[in-house]
Short mmCIF file of C-alpha atoms and ligand atoms in Angstrom, two decimals:
data_model
loop_
_atom_site.label_atom_id
_atom_site.label_comp_id
_atom_site.label_asym_id
_atom_site.label_seq_id
_atom_site.Cartn_x
_atom_site.Cartn_y
_atom_site.Cartn_z
CA MET A 6 -10.47 -18.94 -9.28
CA SER A 7 -13.29 -19.99 -6.99
CA SER A 8 -13.00 -20.63 -3.28
CA MET A 9 -14.82 -23.17 -1.18
CA PRO A 10 -16.83 -21.67 1.68
CA ASN A 11 -14.80 -23.70 4.19
CA SER A 12 -11.35 -22.65 2.92
CA PRO A 13 -9.22 -20.82 5.53
CA ASN A 14 -10.49 -17.25 5.81
CA ILE A 15 -10.15 -14.10 7.88
CA PHE A 16 -11.87 -15.77 10.88
CA ASN A 17 -10.28 -19.19 10.99
CA ARG A 18 -6.60 -18.42 10.84
CA PRO A 19 -4.44 -21.41 11.71
CA ALA A 20 -1.81 -21.10 14.44
CA PRO A 21 1.69 -20.29 13.14
CA GLU A 22 3.86 -23.36 12.66
CA ASP A 23 7.46 -23.59 13.80
CA CYS A 24 9.68 -22.30 11.02
CA ILE A 25 12.87 -20.61 9.89
CA ILE A 26 12.64 -17.10 8.42
CA VAL A 27 15.47 -16.34 6.01
CA ILE A 28 15.88 -12.64 5.23
CA PHE A 29 17.96 -11.85 2.14
CA GLY A 30 19.27 -8.30 2.37
CA GLY A 31 19.70 -9.00 6.07
CA SER A 32 22.20 -6.19 6.61
CA GLY A 33 20.10 -3.66 4.70
CA ASP A 34 17.97 -0.76 5.75
CA LEU A 35 14.54 -2.39 5.39
CA ALA A 36 15.60 -5.39 7.46
CA LYS A 37 17.09 -3.28 10.25
CA ARG A 38 14.43 -0.56 10.34
CA LYS A 39 11.27 -2.58 9.74
CA LEU A 40 11.58 -6.36 9.59
CA PHE A 41 13.67 -7.21 12.68
CA PRO A 42 11.72 -4.80 14.93
CA ALA A 43 8.41 -6.20 13.60
CA LEU A 44 9.58 -9.75 14.38
CA GLY A 45 10.75 -8.56 17.82
CA ASN A 46 7.30 -7.10 18.52
CA LEU A 47 5.59 -10.26 17.33
CA LYS A 48 7.70 -12.27 19.74
CA PHE A 49 6.96 -9.81 22.54
CA LYS A 50 3.22 -10.08 21.87
CA LYS A 51 3.56 -13.89 21.82
CA HIS A 52 2.35 -14.15 18.23
CA MET A 53 5.40 -16.00 16.89
CA PRO A 54 5.40 -19.80 16.79
CA LYS A 55 6.87 -21.55 19.85
CA ASN A 56 10.02 -22.45 18.03
CA PHE A 57 11.45 -20.28 15.28
CA GLN A 58 14.75 -18.99 13.97
CA ILE A 59 15.63 -15.92 11.93
CA VAL A 60 18.58 -16.14 9.58
CA ALA A 61 19.58 -12.74 8.22
CA VAL A 62 21.57 -13.29 5.04
CA GLY A 63 23.99 -10.77 3.55
CA ARG A 64 27.28 -10.48 1.70
CA LYS A 65 29.06 -8.22 4.18
CA PRO A 66 30.82 -9.51 7.27
CA MET A 67 28.52 -8.54 10.16
CA GLU A 68 27.79 -9.35 13.77
CA SER A 69 24.21 -10.18 14.80
CA LYS A 70 24.58 -7.74 17.68
CA GLU A 71 25.26 -4.90 15.30
CA LEU A 72 22.12 -5.69 13.32
CA LEU A 73 19.96 -5.57 16.41
CA SER A 74 21.51 -2.39 17.76
CA MET A 75 19.01 -0.01 16.16
CA SER A 76 15.95 -1.00 18.24
CA ASP A 77 14.96 -2.59 21.53
CA TYR A 78 14.16 -6.28 21.42
CA PRO A 79 12.36 -8.49 23.94
CA SER A 80 14.56 -10.64 26.12
CA GLY A 81 15.58 -13.87 24.51
CA PHE A 82 15.02 -12.55 20.99
CA SER A 83 18.70 -12.67 20.08
CA GLU A 84 18.72 -16.45 20.70
CA HIS A 85 16.33 -16.75 17.75
CA PHE A 86 18.48 -14.58 15.52
CA GLU A 87 21.68 -15.05 13.57
CA TYR A 88 23.54 -13.55 10.66
CA LEU A 89 24.90 -15.68 7.83
CA GLN A 90 27.43 -14.18 5.46
CA THR A 91 26.76 -15.65 2.05
CA ASP A 92 25.49 -14.80 -1.43
CA TYR A 93 23.28 -16.47 -3.99
CA THR A 94 25.92 -18.21 -6.07
CA PRO A 95 25.50 -22.03 -6.07
CA GLU A 96 28.18 -22.25 -3.33
CA GLY A 97 26.49 -19.49 -1.32
CA ILE A 98 23.13 -21.22 -1.50
CA ALA A 99 24.73 -24.55 -0.58
CA LYS A 100 26.12 -22.84 2.53
CA LEU A 101 22.64 -21.58 3.40
CA LYS A 102 21.14 -25.02 2.84
CA GLU A 103 23.68 -26.62 5.11
CA ARG A 104 23.00 -24.05 7.83
CA LEU A 105 19.24 -24.60 7.58
CA GLU A 106 19.77 -28.35 7.94
CA VAL A 107 21.98 -27.88 11.00
CA LEU A 108 19.40 -25.54 12.55
CA GLY A 109 16.70 -28.08 11.78
CA THR A 110 18.57 -30.74 13.73
CA GLU A 111 19.98 -28.64 16.56
CA LYS A 112 16.85 -26.59 17.26
CA LYS A 113 14.40 -29.32 16.27
CA LEU A 114 12.84 -27.13 13.61
CA PRO A 115 10.79 -28.56 10.75
CA ALA A 116 11.85 -27.57 7.23
CA ASN A 117 9.25 -24.77 7.02
CA HIS A 118 11.09 -21.93 5.34
CA LEU A 119 9.95 -18.37 4.71
CA PHE A 120 12.34 -16.57 2.34
CA TYR A 121 11.98 -12.79 2.54
CA LEU A 122 13.64 -10.80 -0.25
CA ALA A 123 14.59 -7.43 1.23
CA ILE A 124 16.95 -6.81 -1.69
CA PRO A 125 16.80 -4.62 -4.83
CA PRO A 126 14.14 -5.99 -7.22
CA ASP A 127 16.62 -6.82 -9.99
CA GLY A 128 17.85 -9.65 -7.73
CA TYR A 129 14.42 -11.30 -7.13
CA ALA A 130 14.47 -13.70 -10.06
CA ASP A 131 18.13 -14.64 -9.45
CA VAL A 132 17.53 -15.49 -5.79
CA ALA A 133 14.37 -17.46 -6.60
CA MET A 134 16.20 -19.46 -9.25
CA ALA A 135 19.22 -20.00 -7.00
CA LEU A 136 16.89 -21.35 -4.27
CA ARG A 137 15.23 -23.64 -6.80
CA ASP A 138 18.51 -24.88 -8.27
CA GLY A 139 19.97 -25.32 -4.79
CA GLY A 140 17.07 -27.64 -3.86
CA LEU A 141 15.62 -25.30 -1.25
CA ILE A 142 12.08 -25.04 -2.56
CA GLN A 143 9.61 -27.69 -1.52
CA SER A 144 6.71 -28.69 -3.69
CA LEU A 145 3.16 -28.27 -2.45
CA ASP A 146 2.68 -31.99 -1.80
CA GLN A 147 5.28 -32.04 0.99
CA LYS A 148 4.41 -31.85 4.66
CA THR A 149 6.63 -28.82 5.26
CA TRP A 150 6.44 -25.61 3.25
CA SER A 151 8.49 -22.99 1.42
CA ARG A 152 7.19 -19.45 0.84
CA ILE A 153 8.76 -16.38 -0.67
CA VAL A 154 7.94 -12.77 0.22
CA VAL A 155 8.80 -10.04 -2.28
CA GLU A 156 8.66 -6.30 -1.81
CA LYS A 157 7.42 -3.89 -4.43
CA PRO A 158 8.23 -2.78 -7.13
CA TYR A 159 7.18 -5.85 -9.09
CA GLY A 160 8.64 -4.71 -12.36
CA SER A 161 8.62 -1.22 -13.79
CA ASP A 162 5.91 -1.73 -16.40
CA LEU A 163 3.63 -4.45 -17.71
CA ALA A 164 6.32 -6.28 -19.70
CA THR A 165 8.83 -6.41 -16.84
CA SER A 166 6.19 -7.41 -14.32
CA VAL A 167 4.96 -10.24 -16.59
CA GLN A 168 8.57 -11.39 -16.93
CA LEU A 169 9.16 -11.22 -13.18
CA ASN A 170 5.99 -13.20 -12.49
CA LYS A 171 7.08 -15.78 -15.08
CA ASN A 172 10.48 -16.11 -13.43
CA LEU A 173 9.05 -16.43 -9.93
CA LEU A 174 6.44 -18.91 -11.14
CA SER A 175 9.15 -21.07 -12.69
CA CYS A 176 10.40 -21.62 -9.13
CA PHE A 177 7.40 -21.26 -6.82
CA ASP A 178 3.70 -21.96 -7.12
CA GLU A 179 1.55 -18.77 -7.03
CA SER A 180 0.22 -19.89 -3.63
CA GLN A 181 3.80 -19.78 -2.27
CA ILE A 182 4.44 -16.20 -3.45
CA TYR A 183 3.60 -13.34 -1.06
CA ARG A 184 3.81 -9.93 -2.80
CA ILE A 185 3.84 -7.26 -0.11
CA ASP A 186 1.90 -4.05 -0.38
CA HIS A 187 2.40 -2.61 3.07
CA TYR A 188 -0.69 -0.39 2.74
CA LEU A 189 -2.81 -3.56 2.94
CA GLY A 190 -1.28 -4.17 6.35
CA LYS A 191 -2.49 -0.80 7.66
CA GLU A 192 -5.33 -1.18 10.14
CA ALA A 193 -7.57 1.50 8.60
CA VAL A 194 -7.16 -0.01 5.13
CA GLN A 195 -8.28 -3.41 6.43
CA ASN A 196 -11.24 -1.69 8.05
CA LEU A 197 -12.50 -0.42 4.67
CA MET A 198 -13.92 -3.86 3.93
CA VAL A 199 -15.41 -4.20 7.41
CA PHE A 200 -17.02 -0.77 7.19
CA ARG A 201 -18.62 -1.63 3.87
CA PHE A 202 -19.66 -5.22 4.43
CA ALA A 203 -20.30 -5.42 8.18
CA ASN A 204 -22.70 -2.45 8.36
CA SER A 205 -26.09 -2.56 6.74
CA VAL A 206 -26.56 1.20 6.32
CA PHE A 207 -23.86 2.02 3.83
CA GLU A 208 -23.84 -0.73 1.22
CA PRO A 209 -27.24 0.21 -0.31
CA ILE A 210 -26.02 3.75 -1.01
CA TRP A 211 -22.52 2.76 -2.13
CA ASN A 212 -23.06 3.40 -5.81
CA LYS A 213 -23.58 5.89 -8.63
CA ASN A 214 -27.12 6.74 -7.49
CA TYR A 215 -25.90 8.36 -4.28
CA ILE A 216 -22.19 9.01 -4.64
CA ASP A 217 -20.96 12.06 -6.53
CA ASN A 218 -17.21 11.41 -6.47
CA ILE A 219 -14.48 9.58 -4.60
CA GLN A 220 -11.11 11.07 -3.69
CA ILE A 221 -8.11 9.11 -2.47
CA SER A 222 -5.20 11.24 -1.37
CA ASN A 223 -1.80 10.63 0.14
CA SER A 224 0.44 13.51 1.22
CA GLU A 225 3.97 13.05 2.44
CA LEU A 226 6.31 15.50 4.13
CA LEU A 227 9.26 13.35 3.14
CA GLY A 228 11.02 13.79 -0.17
CA ASN A 229 13.13 11.33 -2.07
CA GLU A 230 15.27 10.63 1.05
CA ASP A 231 18.55 9.51 -0.53
CA ARG A 232 16.72 6.99 -2.70
CA ALA A 233 17.53 8.67 -6.02
CA ALA A 234 19.09 5.47 -7.37
CA TYR A 235 15.62 3.91 -7.26
CA PHE A 236 13.21 6.84 -7.27
CA ASP A 237 14.68 8.92 -10.09
CA SER A 238 14.05 6.14 -12.58
CA SER A 239 10.73 5.19 -10.98
CA GLY A 240 8.71 8.31 -10.14
CA LEU A 241 5.59 8.71 -8.08
CA LEU A 242 3.17 7.00 -10.43
CA ARG A 243 5.07 3.73 -10.21
CA ASP A 244 6.07 4.21 -6.58
CA MET A 245 2.66 4.92 -5.02
CA LEU A 246 -0.23 4.89 -7.48
CA GLN A 247 0.40 1.60 -9.28
CA ASN A 248 0.30 -0.31 -6.01
CA HIS A 249 -0.79 1.33 -2.73
CA LEU A 250 -3.45 3.69 -4.06
CA MET A 251 -4.80 1.19 -6.59
CA GLN A 252 -5.22 -1.34 -3.80
CA ILE A 253 -7.17 1.17 -1.72
CA LEU A 254 -9.29 2.00 -4.75
CA CYS A 255 -10.15 -1.67 -5.19
CA LEU A 256 -11.18 -2.11 -1.55
CA VAL A 257 -13.40 0.98 -1.68
CA THR A 258 -15.15 0.06 -4.90
CA MET A 259 -15.17 -3.74 -5.24
CA GLU A 260 -18.32 -5.88 -5.06
CA PRO A 261 -18.88 -7.95 -1.91
CA PRO A 262 -16.76 -11.10 -2.19
CA VAL A 263 -18.62 -14.43 -2.08
CA THR A 264 -16.60 -15.50 0.97
CA LEU A 265 -13.85 -13.97 3.10
CA THR A 266 -11.18 -16.20 1.59
CA ALA A 267 -8.09 -14.67 0.01
CA ASP A 268 -8.99 -15.70 -3.50
CA ALA A 269 -12.57 -14.50 -3.31
CA ILE A 270 -11.39 -11.08 -2.10
CA ARG A 271 -8.56 -10.86 -4.60
CA GLY A 272 -10.94 -11.96 -7.35
CA GLU A 273 -13.21 -8.97 -6.62
CA LYS A 274 -10.26 -6.58 -6.67
CA VAL A 275 -9.26 -7.96 -10.05
CA LYS A 276 -12.74 -7.28 -11.43
CA VAL A 277 -12.42 -3.60 -10.48
CA LEU A 278 -9.10 -3.38 -12.31
CA GLN A 279 -10.66 -5.08 -15.34
CA CYS A 280 -13.41 -2.43 -15.42
CA LEU A 281 -11.11 0.60 -15.37
CA ARG A 282 -11.83 2.75 -18.40
CA PRO A 283 -8.66 2.90 -20.52
CA LEU A 284 -6.96 6.27 -20.13
CA ASP A 285 -7.67 8.68 -22.96
CA LEU A 286 -4.61 10.88 -22.92
CA GLN A 287 -6.08 13.32 -25.46
CA LEU A 288 -9.08 14.13 -23.26
CA GLU A 289 -9.81 17.66 -21.99
CA PRO A 290 -9.90 18.24 -19.04
CA PRO A 291 -6.86 15.95 -18.84
CA VAL A 292 -7.06 12.65 -16.98
CA ALA A 293 -3.73 13.08 -15.22
CA VAL A 294 -1.24 15.73 -14.14
CA ARG A 295 2.18 15.48 -12.62
CA GLY A 296 4.40 17.64 -10.48
CA GLN A 297 7.90 17.92 -9.09
CA TYR A 298 8.89 19.75 -5.92
CA GLY A 299 11.18 22.72 -5.88
CA LYS A 300 12.89 24.09 -2.81
CA GLY A 301 10.82 25.32 0.09
CA LYS A 302 10.21 24.81 3.79
CA ILE A 303 9.14 21.68 5.65
CA ASN A 304 8.40 22.18 9.36
CA ASP A 305 10.09 25.59 9.08
CA LYS A 306 13.31 24.09 7.77
CA ASP A 307 14.68 24.93 4.33
CA VAL A 308 14.79 21.94 2.02
CA LEU A 309 16.30 21.46 -1.41
CA GLY A 310 14.32 21.06 -4.59
CA TYR A 311 14.17 17.56 -6.06
CA ARG A 312 16.56 18.35 -8.91
CA GLU A 313 19.19 19.63 -6.46
CA GLU A 314 19.23 16.44 -4.40
CA LYS A 315 22.11 13.96 -4.40
CA GLY A 316 21.94 11.36 -7.15
CA VAL A 317 19.10 13.00 -9.09
CA LYS A 318 19.86 13.43 -12.80
CA GLN A 319 20.37 16.98 -13.96
CA GLY A 320 17.08 18.45 -15.20
CA SER A 321 15.28 15.25 -14.12
CA ASN A 322 11.82 14.68 -15.60
CA THR A 323 10.77 12.42 -12.71
CA GLU A 324 7.45 13.27 -11.07
CA THR A 325 7.20 13.54 -7.29
CA PHE A 326 3.47 14.25 -7.46
CA ALA A 327 0.76 12.62 -9.56
CA ALA A 328 -3.00 13.11 -9.72
CA MET A 329 -5.47 11.19 -11.89
CA ARG A 330 -9.13 10.94 -12.70
CA LEU A 331 -10.39 7.39 -13.18
CA ASN A 332 -13.63 5.75 -14.16
CA ILE A 333 -14.84 2.28 -13.35
CA ASP A 334 -17.14 1.20 -16.14
CA ASN A 335 -19.48 -1.15 -14.33
CA PHE A 336 -23.08 -0.85 -13.17
CA ARG A 337 -22.16 0.28 -9.67
CA TRP A 338 -19.79 3.09 -10.63
CA ALA A 339 -20.69 4.20 -14.17
CA ASP A 340 -19.69 7.85 -14.61
CA VAL A 341 -18.68 8.46 -10.98
CA PRO A 342 -15.35 10.31 -11.20
CA ILE A 343 -12.67 8.92 -8.92
CA TYR A 344 -9.68 11.11 -8.16
CA ILE A 345 -6.45 9.79 -6.76
CA ARG A 346 -3.33 11.71 -5.96
CA SER A 347 -0.11 11.34 -4.08
CA GLY A 348 2.82 13.63 -3.57
CA LYS A 349 6.10 14.05 -1.75
CA ARG A 350 7.23 17.16 0.13
CA LEU A 351 3.72 18.47 0.57
CA GLY A 352 2.65 20.60 3.52
CA ARG A 353 1.30 17.75 5.63
CA LYS A 354 1.43 14.01 6.23
CA GLY A 355 -1.86 12.21 5.78
CA ALA A 356 -3.71 9.61 3.78
CA GLU A 357 -7.47 9.80 3.39
CA VAL A 358 -10.31 8.40 1.31
CA VAL A 359 -13.26 10.79 0.97
CA ILE A 360 -16.62 9.73 -0.42
CA THR A 361 -18.76 12.73 -1.39
CA PHE A 362 -22.49 12.09 -1.73
CA LYS A 363 -24.72 13.80 -4.27
CA GLN A 364 -26.00 17.30 -3.79
CA LEU A 365 -29.54 17.71 -2.43
CA PRO A 366 -32.14 18.93 -4.87
CA ARG A 367 -32.61 22.71 -4.84
CA ILE A 368 -35.56 22.61 -2.44
CA LEU A 369 -36.32 23.06 1.30
CA PHE A 370 -33.13 23.77 3.26
CA ASN A 371 -31.09 23.76 0.07
CA SER A 372 -33.29 26.23 -1.78
CA ALA A 373 -32.03 29.35 -3.55
CA GLY A 374 -29.79 31.44 -1.34
CA HIS A 375 -28.96 28.56 0.99
CA ASN A 376 -26.28 26.01 0.33
CA VAL A 377 -26.30 22.74 2.20
CA ALA A 378 -22.94 20.98 2.04
CA GLN A 379 -22.82 17.56 0.43
CA ASN A 380 -22.53 14.69 2.93
CA ARG A 381 -19.17 13.07 3.10
CA ILE A 382 -17.51 10.08 4.68
CA CYS A 383 -13.80 10.40 5.29
CA PHE A 384 -11.66 7.38 6.07
CA LYS A 385 -8.56 8.65 7.76
CA ILE A 386 -5.85 6.10 7.16
CA GLN A 387 -2.82 7.82 8.70
CA PRO A 388 -1.05 9.22 10.65
CA THR A 389 -4.00 8.41 12.95
CA GLU A 390 -7.02 6.29 12.09
CA GLY A 391 -10.64 7.29 12.07
CA ILE A 392 -13.90 7.65 10.16
CA MET A 393 -15.79 10.92 9.91
CA LEU A 394 -19.36 11.31 8.71
CA GLU A 395 -20.00 14.90 7.67
CA LEU A 396 -23.57 16.09 8.16
CA THR A 397 -25.61 19.27 8.24
CA SER A 398 -27.46 20.16 11.42
CA LYS A 399 -29.46 22.99 12.90
CA ASN A 400 -27.71 25.51 15.09
CA PRO A 401 -29.31 25.74 18.53
CA GLY A 402 -31.54 28.80 18.86
CA GLN A 403 -34.69 30.41 17.48
CA SER A 404 -33.64 30.77 13.87
CA PHE A 405 -33.06 28.02 11.31
CA GLU A 406 -29.39 28.46 10.73
CA LEU A 407 -27.55 25.40 9.60
CA SER A 408 -23.97 24.28 10.21
CA ASP A 409 -21.63 21.68 8.86
CA THR A 410 -20.99 19.11 11.58
CA SER A 411 -19.16 15.83 11.79
CA MET A 412 -19.61 12.54 13.65
CA ASN A 413 -16.15 11.26 14.34
CA PHE A 414 -15.07 7.75 15.17
CA CYS A 415 -11.43 7.70 16.25
CA TYR A 416 -9.62 4.43 16.78
CA ASN A 417 -7.55 5.83 19.60
CA ASP A 418 -10.67 6.89 21.57
CA GLN A 419 -12.41 3.61 21.04
CA PHE A 420 -9.72 0.98 21.48
CA ASP A 421 -6.95 0.53 24.02
CA THR A 422 -4.66 -1.44 21.79
CA SER A 423 -2.75 0.56 19.26
CA ALA A 424 -2.90 -0.44 15.61
CA ALA A 425 -0.36 -3.14 14.73
CA ASP A 426 2.46 -2.01 12.49
CA ALA A 427 1.79 -3.02 8.88
CA TYR A 428 4.95 -5.14 8.71
CA GLU A 429 4.03 -7.01 11.90
CA ARG A 430 0.69 -7.93 10.44
CA LEU A 431 2.09 -8.96 7.07
CA LEU A 432 5.04 -10.94 8.41
CA LEU A 433 2.76 -12.90 10.69
CA ASP A 434 0.33 -13.54 7.83
CA ALA A 435 3.18 -14.90 5.70
CA VAL A 436 4.30 -17.17 8.57
CA ILE A 437 0.71 -18.38 9.03
CA GLY A 438 0.22 -18.75 5.28
CA ASP A 439 -2.67 -16.29 4.91
CA PRO A 440 -2.31 -14.49 1.55
CA THR A 441 -5.40 -12.24 1.92
CA LEU A 442 -3.38 -9.05 2.42
CA PHE A 443 -0.87 -9.84 -0.33
CA VAL A 444 -1.19 -9.07 -4.00
CA ARG A 445 -1.84 -11.72 -6.65
CA SER A 446 0.05 -11.65 -9.95
CA ASP A 447 -3.03 -10.71 -11.98
CA GLU A 448 -3.65 -7.67 -9.75
CA THR A 449 -0.17 -6.26 -10.38
CA GLU A 450 -0.33 -6.99 -14.09
CA LEU A 451 -3.74 -5.37 -14.57
CA SER A 452 -2.63 -2.31 -12.67
CA TRP A 453 0.48 -1.99 -14.85
CA ALA A 454 -1.57 -2.58 -18.00
CA TYR A 455 -3.83 0.31 -17.02
CA LEU A 456 -1.02 2.76 -16.20
CA ASP A 457 1.49 1.80 -18.88
CA PRO A 458 0.17 4.24 -21.55
CA LEU A 459 0.45 7.15 -19.10
CA ILE A 460 3.91 6.11 -17.95
CA LYS A 461 5.12 5.93 -21.57
CA HIS A 462 3.43 9.24 -22.41
CA TRP A 463 5.10 11.02 -19.50
CA GLU A 464 8.44 9.51 -20.37
CA LYS A 465 8.16 10.83 -23.94
CA THR A 466 7.02 14.35 -23.07
CA THR A 467 9.64 16.01 -20.91
CA MET A 468 8.68 18.82 -18.57
CA GLY A 469 11.95 20.76 -19.00
CA LYS A 470 11.53 24.22 -17.49
CA ARG A 471 7.94 23.47 -16.43
CA PHE A 472 9.46 21.47 -13.55
CA PRO A 473 9.66 22.13 -10.63
CA ASN A 474 6.02 23.23 -10.49
CA TYR A 475 5.36 23.28 -6.75
CA ASP A 476 7.25 24.48 -3.72
CA SER A 477 8.13 22.05 -0.97
CA GLY A 478 5.75 22.44 1.96
CA GLN A 479 2.81 23.60 -0.19
CA ASN A 480 -0.18 21.74 -1.62
CA GLY A 481 1.26 20.44 -4.86
CA PRO A 482 0.89 21.90 -8.35
CA ASP A 483 -2.11 24.12 -9.18
CA ALA A 484 -2.61 21.97 -12.26
CA GLN A 485 -4.04 19.19 -10.07
CA ASN A 486 -7.36 21.07 -10.19
CA ASP A 487 -7.42 20.78 -14.00
CA ILE A 488 -8.51 17.14 -13.84
CA LEU A 489 -11.67 17.83 -11.82
CA ILE A 490 -15.05 17.59 -13.55
CA ASN A 491 -18.77 17.88 -12.68
CA GLY A 492 -18.39 21.46 -11.48
CA LEU A 493 -15.76 20.57 -8.86
CA ARG A 494 -13.24 23.35 -8.65
CA ARG A 495 -11.04 22.12 -5.84
CA TRP A 496 -9.99 18.96 -4.13
CA VAL A 497 -11.35 18.30 -0.67
CA ASP A 498 -9.34 20.27 1.88
CA PHE A 499 -7.77 17.23 3.49
CA SER A 500 -5.92 19.34 6.05
CA LYS A 501 -9.20 19.78 7.93
CA TYR A 502 -8.83 16.16 9.11
CA ASP A 503 -5.45 16.86 10.69
CA ASN A 504 -6.86 17.91 14.05
CA ILE A 505 -9.28 15.01 14.35
CA CYS A 506 -8.30 11.78 16.16
CA THR A 507 -4.96 13.21 17.27
C1 BG6 B 608 6.74 3.19 -0.13
C2 BG6 B 608 7.28 4.14 -1.16
O1 BG6 B 608 6.19 2.06 -0.73
O2 BG6 B 608 5.74 3.86 0.63
C3 BG6 B 608 7.82 5.40 -0.51
O3 BG6 B 608 8.31 3.50 -1.89
C4 BG6 B 608 6.77 6.03 0.36
O4 BG6 B 608 8.26 6.32 -1.49
C5 BG6 B 608 6.20 5.00 1.32
O5 BG6 B 608 7.37 7.09 1.08
C6 BG6 B 608 5.03 5.58 2.08
O6 BG6 B 608 4.65 4.69 3.08
P1 BG6 B 608 3.93 5.18 4.41
O7 BG6 B 608 3.58 3.94 5.10
O8 BG6 B 608 4.91 6.05 5.13
O9 BG6 B 608 2.74 5.98 3.96
#
């Protein structure tokens, strides 16, 4: 797909048009914890269109007041909010249609409709089809618009994701579908592209000639958090790597897009996914390892092991930690190992991308008996945002002793405004109609195609007594070091970034 240089892009975002936002799953956790507060903040910051209405849709009887009781909302917000008890049977959708028409007349709202599916994924296709059959989806040639926002997971493997895309595309055009990956809404993730393509110093060295390896790591303190119904049949690989970490990988390694339009950027991400070397599961050292947490301590509190948690199948084989070595077989990245990992119930919360540059030759300051550390750039994505450039410098004094030092850029030192919440950013983008930070169908399918063999392999080979293989509150399984090559014996110690940019 090509994009014209004058298509809407990151710089020329149109103003949001008046619209109605319909949230299916309107009495659910995601809506109450994330979506309504994000919309409230957008209204407070005056980013919402002048005239808008939110219709939270759910099956249970509910009062709007109850739904808004979990957070503080700006004054007047409740006038833009209502709850509609209905379902997605033909009668239920007819009730919704009627309500949208009444709102259109009473509140003078155009028929611009954003449908947000905050419901379990097995309902996505049914809701989309019910909206289509109920006459609620407008074609692209109309003056007003319909858009649908879907949350991950988009399927549980390649076949189911292809089927889901087919079903959605039988109702909506691809340009009307907004697949959310909330990591793309994180400020520091958006800055990856700016860092690479708005600075002249880094791009020339952003390749196999200068870079030794790339590590992308996400550590969570949280465990499965009562989500066993979903997580126990999903696992970490599907939950975090297939989407969030793959998206970060693409932004770190893609070629410069021809323009800053959504399709040009998404096209470059797709090319990275097309260049991933197929996983050789027989390889030694292995390309991937998995882990599951046992009991332990988080913030000094005892926590249960994964298998002891409510709703988890007895002797569950589900991984709560995954680490992989990848290769991108293109000219820029040939033979640069890329390591990605993510785990629950680890000893810290943090997400980082670390680029390690090649070792100096064994001469001058790095000659025998002296070891100069490899330069690194760390992108700190959360819980706070920053970029650290790790350098070697001379210690003050008469002798030539060297030290590892770091130049730190912290968002919170540099800017007064705090980073916008990912959901705020993404909801506004969907209202505006900017798909740049959403995922296209080919991106999800390529990512599934790449991971499918590993998913199937792990499903076939059960871990039995080898799980759990790490204690809660520790660093994850020792086996994660088995995937490292090129003389690397350990992962970067990511905890050293904890005290920076606090
Ligand atoms: C979600 C996963 O997509 O991302 C969760 O389903 C995970 O399992 C969460 O905890 C992590 O998001 P964040 O923004 O807290 O890093």
